[in-house]
Structures are given as structure tokens and as C-alpha cells.
Short mmCIF file of C-alpha atoms in Angstrom, two decimals:
data_model
loop_
_atom_site.label_atom_id
_atom_site.label_comp_id
_atom_site.label_asym_id
_atom_site.label_seq_id
_atom_site.Cartn_x
_atom_site.Cartn_y
_atom_site.Cartn_z
CA MET Y 892 18.96 -50.38 -2.24
CA ARG Y 893 16.12 -48.11 -1.12
CA LEU Y 894 18.41 -46.39 1.42
CA LEU Y 895 21.07 -45.90 -1.24
CA GLY Y 896 18.49 -44.34 -3.55
CA ILE Y 897 17.32 -41.90 -0.83
CA ALA Y 898 20.91 -40.97 -0.02
CA PHE Y 899 21.57 -40.36 -3.72
CA LEU Y 900 18.51 -38.10 -4.00
CA LEU Y 901 19.47 -36.11 -0.90
CA GLY Y 902 23.00 -35.71 -2.21
CA GLY Y 903 21.66 -34.53 -5.55
CA ALA Y 904 19.40 -31.99 -3.80
CA GLY Y 905 22.37 -30.67 -1.85
CA VAL Y 906 24.37 -30.28 -5.06
CA LEU Y 907 21.49 -28.40 -6.69
CA HIS Y 908 21.17 -26.10 -3.65
CA ALA Y 909 24.90 -25.41 -3.70
CA PHE Y 910 24.69 -24.73 -7.42
CA ALA Y 911 21.85 -22.23 -6.84
CA VAL Y 912 23.88 -20.42 -4.17
CA MET Y 913 26.98 -20.35 -6.38
CA GLU Y 914 24.89 -19.07 -9.27
CA LYS Y 915 23.61 -16.22 -7.05
CA GLU Y 916 27.15 -15.40 -6.00
CA ASP Y 917 28.31 -15.42 -9.62
CA VAL Y 918 25.81 -12.64 -10.37
CA PHE Y 919 27.67 -10.33 -8.00
CA LYS Y 920 31.02 -11.43 -9.46
CA LYS Y 921 29.90 -10.50 -12.97
CA THR Y 922 28.39 -7.15 -11.91
CA PRO Y 923 31.14 -4.75 -10.83
CA CYS Y 924 30.17 -1.84 -8.61
CA PRO Y 925 30.53 1.62 -10.19
CA ALA Y 926 33.49 3.68 -9.07
CA PHE Y 927 31.16 6.67 -8.64
CA LEU Y 928 27.80 6.09 -6.94
CA MET Y 929 24.90 6.50 -9.37
CA PHE Y 930 21.14 6.36 -8.79
CA ASP Y 931 18.72 4.33 -10.91
CA ASN Y 932 15.37 6.07 -11.39
CA ALA Y 933 12.22 4.06 -10.56
CA ALA Y 934 8.59 5.26 -10.39
CA TYR Y 935 5.53 3.69 -8.76
CA LEU Y 936 1.97 4.60 -7.86
CA ALA Y 937 1.02 5.11 -4.21
CA ASP Y 938 -0.10 2.01 -2.24
CA MET Y 939 1.94 -0.26 -4.50
CA SER Y 940 4.76 -2.49 -3.26
CA PHE Y 941 8.18 -2.45 -4.90
CA GLU Y 942 11.47 -4.35 -4.70
CA LEU Y 943 14.94 -2.82 -5.02
CA PRO Y 944 17.71 -5.39 -5.67
CA CYS Y 945 21.25 -4.65 -4.55
CA ASN Y 946 22.73 -5.30 -8.00
CA CYS Y 947 26.36 -5.26 -6.91
CA LYS Y 948 28.45 -5.79 -3.79
CA PRO Y 949 31.97 -7.01 -2.95
CA GLU Y 950 32.38 -10.77 -2.52
CA LYS Y 951 33.55 -10.38 1.08
CA VAL Y 952 30.27 -8.71 2.14
CA SER Y 953 27.83 -11.32 3.49
CA SER Y 954 25.04 -8.94 4.59
CA VAL Y 955 23.87 -5.53 3.43
CA VAL Y 956 22.35 -2.48 5.09
CA TRP Y 957 19.79 -0.30 3.33
CA TYR Y 958 19.64 3.44 3.96
CA PHE Y 959 16.93 5.97 3.08
CA GLN Y 960 17.48 9.69 2.52
CA LYS Y 961 14.78 12.11 1.48
CA SER Y 962 17.34 14.21 -0.39
CA MET Y 963 21.06 13.97 -1.01
CA GLY Y 964 23.21 15.26 1.82
CA SER Y 965 20.33 15.18 4.31
CA ARG Y 966 21.34 14.54 7.92
CA GLN Y 967 18.11 12.61 8.53
CA THR Y 968 18.92 9.09 7.37
CA LYS Y 969 16.79 6.02 8.15
CA VAL Y 970 18.54 2.67 8.54
CA LEU Y 971 16.29 -0.03 7.06
CA THR Y 972 17.83 -3.21 8.44
CA ASP Y 973 18.55 -5.29 11.53
CA PHE Y 974 22.26 -5.29 10.53
CA ASP Y 975 21.94 -8.94 9.49
CA GLY Y 976 20.02 -8.36 6.28
CA THR Y 977 17.41 -10.92 7.31
CA ILE Y 978 14.24 -8.96 8.11
CA PHE Y 979 11.05 -10.75 7.03
CA LEU Y 980 7.56 -9.28 7.10
CA ASP Y 981 4.06 -10.52 6.26
CA SER Y 982 2.61 -8.04 3.78
CA GLY Y 983 -0.93 -9.04 4.78
CA HIS Y 984 -0.53 -7.28 8.14
CA ILE Y 985 0.54 -3.95 6.64
CA ARG Y 986 -1.89 -1.05 6.98
CA VAL Y 987 -2.15 1.95 4.71
CA GLY Y 988 -0.30 4.94 6.12
CA SER Y 989 1.99 2.95 8.42
CA ASP Y 990 5.49 4.25 9.02
CA MET Y 991 8.11 3.04 6.55
CA LEU Y 992 10.06 1.31 9.32
CA LYS Y 993 7.05 -1.04 9.70
CA ARG Y 994 6.56 -1.61 5.95
CA PHE Y 995 9.85 -2.99 4.65
CA SER Y 996 11.49 -6.37 4.34
CA ILE Y 997 14.94 -7.59 3.26
CA ARG Y 998 15.27 -10.82 1.29
CA MET Y 999 18.41 -12.01 -0.51
CA PHE Y 1000 20.01 -8.53 -0.26
CA SER Y 1001 16.92 -6.92 -1.86
CA LEU Y 1002 14.78 -4.28 -0.15
CA ILE Y 1003 10.98 -4.67 -0.38
CA VAL Y 1004 8.73 -1.77 0.59
CA PHE Y 1005 5.04 -2.60 1.06
CA ARG Y 1006 2.24 -0.14 0.27
CA ALA Y 1007 4.55 2.72 -0.60
CA GLN Y 1008 3.41 6.25 0.20
CA VAL Y 1009 4.35 9.56 -1.40
CA GLU Y 1010 6.56 10.27 1.63
CA ASP Y 1011 8.67 7.22 0.70
CA SER Y 1012 10.05 9.04 -2.35
CA GLY Y 1013 13.78 9.64 -2.10
CA HIS Y 1014 17.18 7.93 -2.25
CA TYR Y 1015 17.69 4.29 -1.27
CA LEU Y 1016 21.28 3.14 -0.83
CA CYS Y 1017 22.61 -0.39 -0.47
CA GLY Y 1018 25.79 -0.68 1.60
CA THR Y 1019 27.32 -1.88 4.84
CA LYS Y 1020 26.90 -0.82 8.46
CA GLN Y 1021 30.34 0.83 8.22
CA GLY Y 1022 28.89 3.31 5.70
CA ASP Y 1023 30.26 1.90 2.41
CA PHE Y 1024 27.71 2.29 -0.42
CA PHE Y 1025 27.51 0.00 -3.47
CA TYR Y 1026 24.25 0.81 -5.27
CA GLY Y 1027 21.58 3.52 -5.19
CA TYR Y 1028 18.02 4.18 -6.34
CA ASP Y 1029 16.05 7.34 -6.96
CA VAL Y 1030 12.47 6.29 -6.14
CA ASP Y 1031 9.47 8.41 -7.12
CA VAL Y 1032 6.11 7.42 -5.58
CA GLN Y 1033 3.39 9.36 -7.40
CA PRO Y 1034 0.12 10.19 -5.59
CA THR Y 1035 -3.32 8.78 -6.36
CA LYS Y 1036 -5.03 11.89 -4.99
CA GLY Y 1037 -6.20 14.01 -7.89
CA ILE Y 1038 -5.29 11.31 -10.44
CA THR Y 1039 -6.69 11.91 -13.93
CA VAL Y 1040 -9.25 9.29 -15.04
CA ALA Y 1041 -10.30 8.65 -18.66
CA PHE Y 1042 -13.04 6.23 -19.77
CA GLU Y 1043 -12.53 4.97 -23.32
CA ASP Y 1044 -16.18 3.93 -23.63
CA ARG Y 1045 -17.11 7.60 -23.24
CA SER Y 1046 -14.57 8.65 -25.89
CA GLN Y 1047 -12.35 10.24 -23.25
CA HIS Y 1048 -8.64 10.45 -23.99
CA PRO Y 1049 -5.49 10.65 -21.85
CA GLN Y 1050 -3.68 13.91 -21.19
CA LYS Y 1051 -1.77 15.45 -24.05
CA ASP Y 1052 1.98 15.88 -23.96
CA GLN Y 1053 3.09 19.25 -22.65
CA LYS Y 1054 6.15 21.04 -24.02
CA GLU Y 1055 7.97 23.85 -22.25
CA GLU Y 1056 11.06 25.79 -23.23
CA HIS Y 1057 13.61 23.55 -21.48
CA PHE Y 1058 11.66 20.33 -20.89
CA SER Y 1059 8.61 18.33 -21.96
CA MET Y 1060 6.12 16.28 -19.91
CA PHE Y 1061 4.23 13.17 -20.98
CA THR Y 1062 2.62 9.99 -19.61
CA THR Y 1063 4.18 6.54 -19.87
CA PHE Y 1064 1.52 3.81 -19.66
CA TRP Y 1065 1.88 0.29 -18.31
CA ASP Y 1066 0.26 -2.67 -20.06
CA TRP Y 1067 -3.47 -3.22 -19.77
CA THR Y 1068 -4.51 -5.36 -16.82
CA LYS Y 1069 -6.47 -8.56 -17.31
CA CYS Y 1070 -10.22 -8.34 -17.60
CA ASP Y 1071 -11.40 -8.10 -13.99
CA ARG Y 1072 -14.45 -10.37 -14.56
CA CYS Y 1073 -15.15 -13.41 -16.72
CA GLY Y 1074 -18.35 -14.55 -18.43
CA VAL Y 1075 -19.87 -11.08 -18.08
CA ARG Y 1076 -18.82 -7.58 -19.07
CA GLY Y 1077 -15.75 -6.52 -17.15
CA GLU Y 1078 -13.27 -3.66 -17.12
CA GLN Y 1079 -9.58 -3.19 -17.77
CA ARG Y 1080 -7.25 -0.56 -16.32
CA ARG Y 1081 -4.10 1.00 -17.68
CA ILE Y 1082 -1.99 3.01 -15.25
CA GLY Y 1083 0.10 5.89 -16.56
CA LEU Y 1084 2.89 7.67 -14.68
CA CYS Y 1085 4.22 11.16 -15.30
CA TYR Y 1086 7.64 11.48 -16.97
CA VAL Y 1087 9.77 14.43 -18.05
CA LYS Y 1088 12.42 14.78 -20.74
CA SER Y 1089 15.08 17.45 -20.53
CA ALA Y 1090 18.73 18.04 -21.32
CA TYR Y 1091 19.20 19.79 -17.96
CA LEU Y 1092 18.88 16.73 -15.68
CA TYR Y 1093 21.56 16.13 -13.08
CA PRO Y 1094 24.11 13.63 -14.50
CA ARG Y 1095 24.43 11.58 -11.30
CA TYR Y 1096 21.10 9.87 -12.00
CA ARG Y 1097 20.94 6.91 -14.37
CA THR Y 1098 17.92 6.88 -16.69
CA VAL Y 1099 16.30 4.16 -18.80
CA THR Y 1100 16.48 6.28 -21.92
CA THR Y 1101 18.52 9.38 -22.57
CA ASP Y 1102 17.44 12.50 -20.64
CA MET Y 1103 14.14 10.97 -19.41
CA VAL Y 1104 13.10 10.45 -15.76
CA SER Y 1105 9.89 10.37 -13.74
CA CYS Y 1106 8.40 13.72 -12.76
CA GLY Y 1107 9.21 13.33 -9.07
CA SER Y 1108 12.85 12.40 -9.59
CA LYS Y 1109 15.51 14.29 -7.65
CA SER Y 1110 17.42 14.74 -10.90
CA VAL Y 1111 14.90 17.36 -12.08
CA PRO Y 1112 16.16 20.91 -11.39
CA ARG Y 1113 14.17 22.83 -8.79
CA ARG Y 1114 13.25 25.59 -11.21
CA PHE Y 1115 11.22 23.07 -13.24
CA GLN Y 1116 9.42 21.38 -10.35
CA GLY Y 1117 6.75 24.04 -9.86
CA THR Y 1118 5.27 23.41 -13.32
CA ILE Y 1119 5.87 19.65 -13.26
CA ARG Y 1120 3.91 19.18 -10.00
CA LEU Y 1121 0.74 20.30 -11.75
CA ARG Y 1122 0.73 17.20 -13.98
CA LYS Y 1123 -0.81 14.14 -12.30
CA PRO Y 1124 -0.59 10.41 -13.07
CA GLU Y 1125 -3.58 8.95 -14.86
CA VAL Y 1126 -5.57 5.78 -15.38
CA VAL Y 1127 -7.54 4.72 -18.46
CA ILE Y 1128 -10.50 2.33 -18.14
CA ARG Y 1129 -12.28 0.38 -20.87
CA SER Y 1130 -14.81 -2.45 -21.10
CA CYS Y 1131 -13.84 -6.04 -21.86
CA LEU Y 1132 -15.34 -9.52 -22.16
CA THR Y 1133 -13.49 -12.78 -21.61
CA PRO Y 1134 -14.70 -16.38 -21.12
CA CYS Y 1135 -14.32 -18.15 -17.78
CA VAL Y 1136 -11.87 -20.98 -17.23
CA GLN Y 1137 -13.54 -24.25 -16.28
CA ARG Y 1138 -13.16 -24.94 -12.58
CA LYS Y 1139 -13.20 -28.23 -10.74
CA GLY Y 1140 -16.61 -29.04 -9.32
CA PRO Y 1141 -17.24 -29.88 -5.67
CA GLU Y 1142 -15.96 -33.18 -4.30
CA GLU Y 1143 -18.03 -36.34 -4.63
CA GLY Y 1144 -18.77 -36.51 -0.92
CA VAL Y 1145 -20.12 -32.97 -0.83
CA VAL Y 1146 -22.37 -33.57 -3.84
CA SER Y 1147 -23.75 -36.85 -2.46
CA ILE Y 1148 -24.52 -35.32 0.96
CA SER Y 1149 -26.13 -32.32 -0.74
CA ASN Y 1150 -28.32 -34.60 -2.89
CA LEU Y 1151 -29.29 -36.66 0.17
CA ILE Y 1152 -30.39 -33.55 2.07
CA ALA Y 1153 -32.25 -32.37 -1.03
CA GLU Y 1154 -34.31 -35.58 -1.02
CA VAL Y 1155 -35.29 -35.04 2.62
CA GLY Y 1156 -35.99 -31.32 2.38
CA GLN Y 1157 -34.73 -28.17 0.76
CA LYS Y 1158 -31.32 -28.34 -0.91
CA PRO Y 1159 -28.76 -26.24 1.01
CA TRP Y 1160 -27.10 -23.22 -0.52
CA LEU Y 1161 -23.50 -23.93 -1.57
CA PRO Y 1162 -21.46 -20.76 -2.15
CA GLN Y 1163 -19.16 -20.64 -5.17
CA VAL Y 1164 -16.41 -18.94 -3.13
CA PRO Y 1165 -15.52 -18.69 0.58
CA ILE Y 1166 -17.90 -16.34 2.41
CA GLN Y 1167 -16.90 -14.18 5.36
CA PHE Y 1168 -19.60 -12.86 7.69
CA HIS Y 1169 -19.39 -9.34 9.09
CA LYS Y 1170 -21.77 -7.25 11.21
CA GLN Y 1171 -21.53 -3.49 10.98
CA GLN Y 1172 -23.18 -0.85 13.14
CA LEU Y 1173 -25.63 1.49 11.45
CA GLY Y 1174 -24.09 4.81 10.46
CA SER Y 1175 -20.44 3.72 10.74
CA GLY Y 1176 -17.87 3.48 7.95
CA LEU Y 1177 -16.51 0.29 6.40
CA ILE Y 1178 -13.58 -0.56 4.09
CA ILE Y 1179 -13.43 -4.01 2.45
CA ALA Y 1180 -10.22 -5.37 0.90
CA CYS Y 1181 -10.07 -8.22 -1.61
CA PRO Y 1182 -7.94 -11.10 -0.22
CA GLY Y 1183 -4.55 -11.40 -1.91
CA ALA Y 1184 -5.11 -8.38 -4.17
CA ARG Y 1185 -2.65 -5.56 -4.76
CA PRO Y 1186 -3.27 -2.14 -6.34
CA GLU Y 1187 -1.77 -3.25 -9.67
CA HIS Y 1188 -4.12 -6.27 -9.91
CA ALA Y 1189 -7.40 -6.35 -11.83
CA VAL Y 1190 -10.06 -6.29 -9.08
CA ALA Y 1191 -13.84 -5.95 -9.37
CA TRP Y 1192 -16.73 -5.82 -6.88
CA ASP Y 1193 -20.34 -7.03 -7.06
CA LYS Y 1194 -23.18 -6.60 -4.59
CA ASP Y 1195 -25.37 -9.68 -4.88
CA SER Y 1196 -26.18 -9.66 -8.63
CA THR Y 1197 -25.39 -5.95 -9.17
CA ARG Y 1198 -22.06 -5.10 -10.85
CA LEU Y 1199 -20.23 -2.20 -9.24
CA TYR Y 1200 -18.50 -0.85 -12.34
CA ARG Y 1201 -15.82 1.81 -12.03
CA THR Y 1202 -17.62 4.01 -14.52
CA ARG Y 1203 -20.08 4.72 -11.69
CA PHE Y 1204 -18.32 3.75 -8.47
CA LEU Y 1205 -14.71 4.86 -8.94
CA THR Y 1206 -13.66 7.48 -6.41
CA GLY Y 1207 -13.85 10.99 -7.82
CA VAL Y 1208 -16.50 10.22 -10.45
CA ASN Y 1209 -19.06 12.07 -8.32
CA LYS Y 1210 -18.24 14.50 -5.50
CA SER Y 1211 -20.84 13.05 -3.11
CA MET Y 1212 -20.21 9.30 -3.17
CA ARG Y 1213 -21.21 7.12 -0.23
CA VAL Y 1214 -20.13 3.82 -1.84
CA PHE Y 1215 -17.00 3.90 -4.00
CA ILE Y 1216 -13.87 1.98 -5.07
CA ASP Y 1217 -10.51 3.63 -4.52
CA HIS Y 1218 -7.41 3.28 -6.72
CA GLY Y 1219 -6.04 0.65 -4.33
CA ASN Y 1220 -9.03 -1.61 -5.20
CA HIS Y 1221 -10.70 -1.23 -1.78
CA LEU Y 1222 -14.48 -0.95 -1.48
CA HIS Y 1223 -15.58 1.93 0.78
CA ILE Y 1224 -19.00 2.31 2.41
CA ARG Y 1225 -19.57 5.58 4.25
CA PHE Y 1226 -22.34 5.86 6.85
CA THR Y 1227 -23.61 2.29 6.55
CA GLN Y 1228 -27.36 2.03 5.89
CA LEU Y 1229 -29.81 -0.85 6.11
CA ASP Y 1230 -29.90 -1.06 2.31
CA ASP Y 1231 -26.20 -2.00 2.33
CA ARG Y 1232 -27.00 -5.48 3.65
CA GLY Y 1233 -26.10 -8.29 1.26
CA ILE Y 1234 -23.19 -10.28 -0.12
CA TYR Y 1235 -20.30 -8.39 -1.69
CA TYR Y 1236 -18.30 -10.55 -4.13
CA CYS Y 1237 -14.68 -9.85 -4.98
CA TRP Y 1238 -13.07 -10.68 -8.36
CA ARG Y 1239 -9.29 -10.88 -8.72
CA GLU Y 1240 -7.51 -11.26 -12.07
CA GLY Y 1241 -10.74 -12.39 -13.75
CA GLN Y 1242 -11.79 -14.97 -11.13
CA MET Y 1243 -14.27 -14.63 -8.27
CA VAL Y 1244 -12.27 -15.35 -5.13
CA ALA Y 1245 -14.25 -14.30 -2.04
CA GLY Y 1246 -17.53 -13.00 -0.67
CA PHE Y 1247 -18.47 -10.84 2.31
CA ARG Y 1248 -21.96 -11.20 3.82
CA LEU Y 1249 -22.67 -7.86 5.44
CA SER Y 1250 -25.37 -7.40 8.07
CA VAL Y 1251 -26.22 -3.98 9.52
CA GLY Y 1252 -27.53 -3.57 13.07
CA PHE Y 1253 -28.45 -0.79 15.43
CA ARG Y 1254 -26.19 0.33 18.25
CA GLY Y 1255 -27.11 -1.76 21.26
CA GLU Y 1256 -26.35 -1.07 24.91
CA ARG Y 1257 -23.47 -3.11 26.27
CA LYS Y 1258 -21.45 -3.20 29.46
CA ARG Y 1259 -18.31 -1.13 29.43
CA THR Y 1260 -15.00 -2.71 30.43
CA LEU Y 1261 -11.60 -1.28 31.29
CA ALA Y 1262 -10.33 -2.53 27.94
CA ASP Y 1263 -12.57 -0.11 26.02
CA PRO Y 1264 -10.76 3.01 24.73
CA GLU Y 1265 -13.74 5.18 25.72
CA THR Y 1266 -13.59 3.90 29.31
CA ARG Y 1267 -9.87 4.54 29.55
CA TYR Y 1268 -10.30 8.05 28.15
CA ALA Y 1269 -13.08 8.84 30.65
CA ILE Y 1270 -11.03 7.55 33.62
CA LYS Y 1271 -8.00 9.53 32.48
CA ALA Y 1272 -10.06 12.71 32.10
CA ILE Y 1273 -11.64 12.29 35.56
CA LEU Y 1274 -8.31 11.65 37.28
CA THR Y 1275 -6.67 14.59 35.51
CA SER Y 1276 -9.53 16.90 36.54
CA TYR Y 1277 -9.31 15.65 40.15
CA VAL Y 1278 -5.55 16.34 40.27
CA LEU Y 1279 -6.00 19.85 38.82
CA ILE Y 1280 -8.79 20.70 41.28
CA THR Y 1281 -6.66 19.43 44.18
CA LEU Y 1282 -3.69 21.53 43.08
CA VAL Y 1283 -5.88 24.63 42.76
CA PHE Y 1284 -7.40 23.99 46.23
CA ILE Y 1285 -3.97 23.59 47.86
CA SER Y 1286 -2.60 26.66 46.06
CA ILE Y 1287 -5.50 28.82 47.30
CA HIS Y 1288 -5.05 27.73 50.93
CA VAL Y 1289 -1.26 28.15 50.82
CA GLY Y 1290 -1.76 31.64 49.40
CA ARG Y 1291 -4.26 32.57 52.12
CA CYS Y 1292 -1.91 31.30 54.85
CA CYS Y 1293 1.03 33.26 53.46
CA PHE Y 1294 -1.14 36.37 53.17
CA HIS Y 1295 -2.33 35.96 56.78
CA VAL Y 1296 1.23 35.43 58.10
CA PHE Y 1297 2.69 38.49 56.36
CA ARG Y 1298 -0.29 40.64 57.37
CA CYS Y 1299 -0.18 39.68 61.08
CA THR Y 1300 3.58 40.00 61.49
CA PRO Y 1301 4.37 43.39 63.20
CA MET Y 1302 6.77 45.79 61.49
CA ARG Y 1303 10.05 46.47 63.37
#
């Protein structure tokens, strides 16, 4: 009877899996592809990740190929696929500024681009390796450099709408993030992207509302783009306070061992979150990222018991900032000093998730190995100089010999 029950459960799981696959296929059956290729407008902030679903495809197509073009009709086209539509990538290994070909993934016919850069703005087309296109996107990645910041606690307000003769510009805000800390005063962010409304947009681009697209969209006529580029995205920050959710305490075994050690001597220090140890050389730069956090998340930083609020430590608040938080939620420390030693705590979505114990040391003498980049550079420079000197030496002697031969040969 037990075997029959297991077989029944496995059979039921197979039926559910088949139902899920059929349901996915039915989505493509119900969504016919347009007879004329259109482009859906989508806007994001730099360093964010985005997903572009291939919303329609013929039933016979079992895999898709994604193409990227900076502008329509461009001969430079990037193919973002392995021609099987099965590329997987771990977003935790992606670095800022990496080439797009190293920052994308394809899952269930959808294209995922990690840590998008301004250069990733353009046209994304879903199709086949034969060159048949089914669906297109007009992606606008807006820069964080020069972003406008407004603090509500200081009675600062977002940018006003700007109206021109043939178009108008305004900011469309996302929802407020969660409070980045709990139990103490925290902060909330609200990201706003630049949008334009005009009756002169190119009709091949599909918009959410009538005659409205993001400022970097390719549907905006070129004669408008000079003025539109001057308007930047913005972020609004305000204070908040939210209670903490009760967490589970440490396990019984850990508590009993801790109490036993406390009876013998001093009770050991038990960190609330996992702590990572890092040693940094004096005078060098350091960038710390919060584990599992993305730019759109609510992230906060503390040094020991000091709160690093964005009202003081957000990049751009002061021109000369040695310690600051960028718009991607990374903590930067320029020219590390001895005073920077301590534990830096990271909050994500209102919960403390990790700590970094930073120690700062002087540069010590160490033995060089062939694996060091400096050693390789020095060897390469020495060998190159030796080859050049040898070539010059041989050239001089060959020249002298030729001069001597032509000079000593009698004229007929």
C-alpha cells in the first residue's frame, strides 16, 4: 500500500508539472504576435537589473534568440544567446561596468540583464536565429550621475514639471521603499524617472499611456533630445520609524554552552548577524556591498553604534566626501585611515543582515612572486627594454659595416 501511495503521489506531481508546462504554452497561444513589429517602452535606473519577457512567439518555436541594437537599422547587432535559449548566470558574480555579454541570462524565453548601464539603452528584439522577430522593447537606462536629490525633512521638493512648445517633461515616481531600519529612526527612498509627453513621438513605439515615454526613449525626435538631456532622474528621501519583527532566539545548545562558559569566566560575545572579517591596507580604497541587496532595495549602514544616514553620507551631499553611500547602496571608503576600524552593519529591507569587521594595517614588506601583477609588469618592461637595446645595437653595427663597405669599394 505504501508503494502504491508513493506511485500515486509521483504520478500526481507529473500531472501537475505537465499542467504547468501546458499553462505556459497556452499563454503564447492566447497572445498573438503583432503583424508589424512594435517596441514597448521600459525605463530603469542604472545598476538595476531588469527582465524582458518574450510575450509572443509561434507554437513551433522551441527556443528564442535575443538581439540588441543601439538604434534601429544599426549594423552593429549583439546576439544575446547561446542559440538554445538556456543561458544561466549567477547575479552575485556580476561586477559593475562589466560588458553586457557577461551580464545577461535567459530563462523561460525571458531576457534578464544584471546591473544595467546607460550604454545598455536601446532596442531588444526577441526572435529566432534565422532572423524572424516576434517582440521588441525600447529600453531606457537613466544615469545616476548627477541625479537630483531632495530631502523631505529639510522641506526640499522634487523638480517641477517643465513645459516646452511641443513637449512637456516631468518625473514619474515609484512607490516608497520600506523603512531601511527597524526599532530606530530609519530612512525611505522614492526613485523618480524622467518622462516626456508629446504628440510628435514616433508611432512605432508602444507607450503605457497616450503620447508618454521615458526621456531616453528612441521614439523622441532628435530635435527635442538636446533639451530633454538636461533633466535628470531624482530621488526623494524622508525619515521613518517602524517596529522590529520578533526573531527566533539562539538555539538551546548555544545558550546552554554560553551560560556554562559565563559561569567559568567572561561570557563570550555572540553577534546578532553573521560577521565577515576583512583587513585593509592603510591609504587604500574600499567598497562594501550588502549581501543580497539590489539598488531598488531599502539598505542602510551603521558603523558600530553610529548611524550612517543618507542626509549626511549620500554621495553628492558634500563635494569632498571620504566615506559615502552611492545610489547602488554600496558603502565607499576612500583612503582608509586608522579611525575607520570597527564593525560596519548592513540593514536590508528593515532587517540587519550582516556585519563587516574592518581592521586597518600598514603596508608590510612581503616576498614577490611571479603571480603578482607588479612582478609581471616589471619583467615585461625589462625584457622589452633588452630587446629594443639589442635591436638598436645590431642596427648601429650593420649601418657601420655597410658604410665601411661602400666607402672602401673603388669606383670603376
